[in-house]
Tab-separated table of C-alpha atoms and ligand atoms in Angstrom:
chain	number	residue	atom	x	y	z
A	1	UNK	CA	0.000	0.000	0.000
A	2	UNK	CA	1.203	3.528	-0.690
A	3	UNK	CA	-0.353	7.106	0.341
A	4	UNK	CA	-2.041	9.905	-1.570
A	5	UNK	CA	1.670	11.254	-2.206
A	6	UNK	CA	2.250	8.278	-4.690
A	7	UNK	CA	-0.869	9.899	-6.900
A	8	UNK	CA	0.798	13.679	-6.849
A	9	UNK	CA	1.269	14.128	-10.763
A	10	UNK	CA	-2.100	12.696	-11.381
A	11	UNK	CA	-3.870	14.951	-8.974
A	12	UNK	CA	-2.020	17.788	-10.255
A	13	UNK	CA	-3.128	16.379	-13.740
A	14	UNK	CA	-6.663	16.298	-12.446
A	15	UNK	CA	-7.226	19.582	-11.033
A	16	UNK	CA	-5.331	21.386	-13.514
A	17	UNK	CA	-7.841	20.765	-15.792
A	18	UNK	CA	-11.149	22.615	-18.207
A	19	UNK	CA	-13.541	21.914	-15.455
A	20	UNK	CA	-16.294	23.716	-16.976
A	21	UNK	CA	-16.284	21.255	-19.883
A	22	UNK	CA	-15.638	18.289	-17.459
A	23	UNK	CA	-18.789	15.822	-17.017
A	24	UNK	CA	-19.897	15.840	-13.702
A	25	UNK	CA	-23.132	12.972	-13.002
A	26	UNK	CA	-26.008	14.195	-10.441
A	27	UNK	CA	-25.606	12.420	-7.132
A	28	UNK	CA	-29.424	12.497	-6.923
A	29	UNK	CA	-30.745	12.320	-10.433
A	30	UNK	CA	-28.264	10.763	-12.436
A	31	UNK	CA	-28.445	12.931	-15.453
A	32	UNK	CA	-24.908	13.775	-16.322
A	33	UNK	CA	-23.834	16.866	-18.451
A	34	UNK	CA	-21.287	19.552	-18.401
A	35	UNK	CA	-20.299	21.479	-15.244
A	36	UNK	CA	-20.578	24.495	-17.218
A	37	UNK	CA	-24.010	23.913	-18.203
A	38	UNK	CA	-24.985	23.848	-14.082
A	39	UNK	CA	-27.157	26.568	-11.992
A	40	UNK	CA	-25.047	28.780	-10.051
A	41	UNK	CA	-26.649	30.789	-6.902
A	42	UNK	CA	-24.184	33.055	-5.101
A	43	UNK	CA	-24.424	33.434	-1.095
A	44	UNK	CA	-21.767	33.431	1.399
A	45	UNK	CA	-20.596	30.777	-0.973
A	46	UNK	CA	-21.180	29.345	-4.597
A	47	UNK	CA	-23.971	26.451	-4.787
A	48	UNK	CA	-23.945	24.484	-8.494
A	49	UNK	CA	-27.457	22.875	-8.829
A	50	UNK	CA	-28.250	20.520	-10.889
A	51	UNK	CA	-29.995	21.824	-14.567
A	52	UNK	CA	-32.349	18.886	-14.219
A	53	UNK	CA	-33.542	18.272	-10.433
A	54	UNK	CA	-32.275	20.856	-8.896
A	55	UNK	CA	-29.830	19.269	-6.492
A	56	UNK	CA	-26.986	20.703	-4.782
A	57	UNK	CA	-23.749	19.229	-6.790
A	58	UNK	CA	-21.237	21.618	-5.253
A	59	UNK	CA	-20.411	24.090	-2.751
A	60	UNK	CA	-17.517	26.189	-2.450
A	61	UNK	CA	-16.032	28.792	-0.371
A	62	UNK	CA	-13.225	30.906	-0.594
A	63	UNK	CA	-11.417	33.406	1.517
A	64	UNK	CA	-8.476	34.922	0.878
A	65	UNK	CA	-6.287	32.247	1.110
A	66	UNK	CA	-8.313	28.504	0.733
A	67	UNK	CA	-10.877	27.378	-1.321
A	68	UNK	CA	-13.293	24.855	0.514
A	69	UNK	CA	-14.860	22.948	-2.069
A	70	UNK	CA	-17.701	20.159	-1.058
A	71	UNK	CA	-18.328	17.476	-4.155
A	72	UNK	CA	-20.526	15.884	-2.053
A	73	UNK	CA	-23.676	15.953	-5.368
A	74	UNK	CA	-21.674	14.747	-7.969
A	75	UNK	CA	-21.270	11.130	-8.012
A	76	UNK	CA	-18.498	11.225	-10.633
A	77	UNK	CA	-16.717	13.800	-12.829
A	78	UNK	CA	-15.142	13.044	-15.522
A	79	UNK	CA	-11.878	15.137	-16.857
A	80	UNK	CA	-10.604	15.641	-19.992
A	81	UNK	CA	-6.268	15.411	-19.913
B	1	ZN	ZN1	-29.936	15.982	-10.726
């Protein structure tokens, strides 16, 4: 067994990447389409719902310094590289 360390490039491969363009799948729904093409509400934060159910996919905060970023309504996303 290794740790996350052993997966560094491919993270950085990962993350670097177009994600508006990336295919993210609706944890609830299932209906999968481009991140891009999800409904963005602005609060304290940024909420992505899903286009077709209306599902939270992903919230993210930022301050000045990190970026908090929940995936928890997006069951997979997948990246171009
Ligand atoms: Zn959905």
């Amino acid at each position: 067994m290794l740790d996350g360390n052993a997966i560094a490039g491919l993270l950085q491969e990962v993350f670097s990447a177009e994600m508006t363009t990336a295919i993210g799948t609706c944890g609830a729904c299932g209906t999968a389409g481009p991140v891009g093409a999800a409904h963005l509400y602005r609060g304290a934060g940024i909420a992505l719902r899903c286009p077709h159910c209306d599902a939270v996919l992903a919230k993210i905060v930022r301050n000045d310094s990190r970026v908090w970023i929940d995936l928890t309504g997006i069951r997979t996303l997948e990246v171009t590289v």
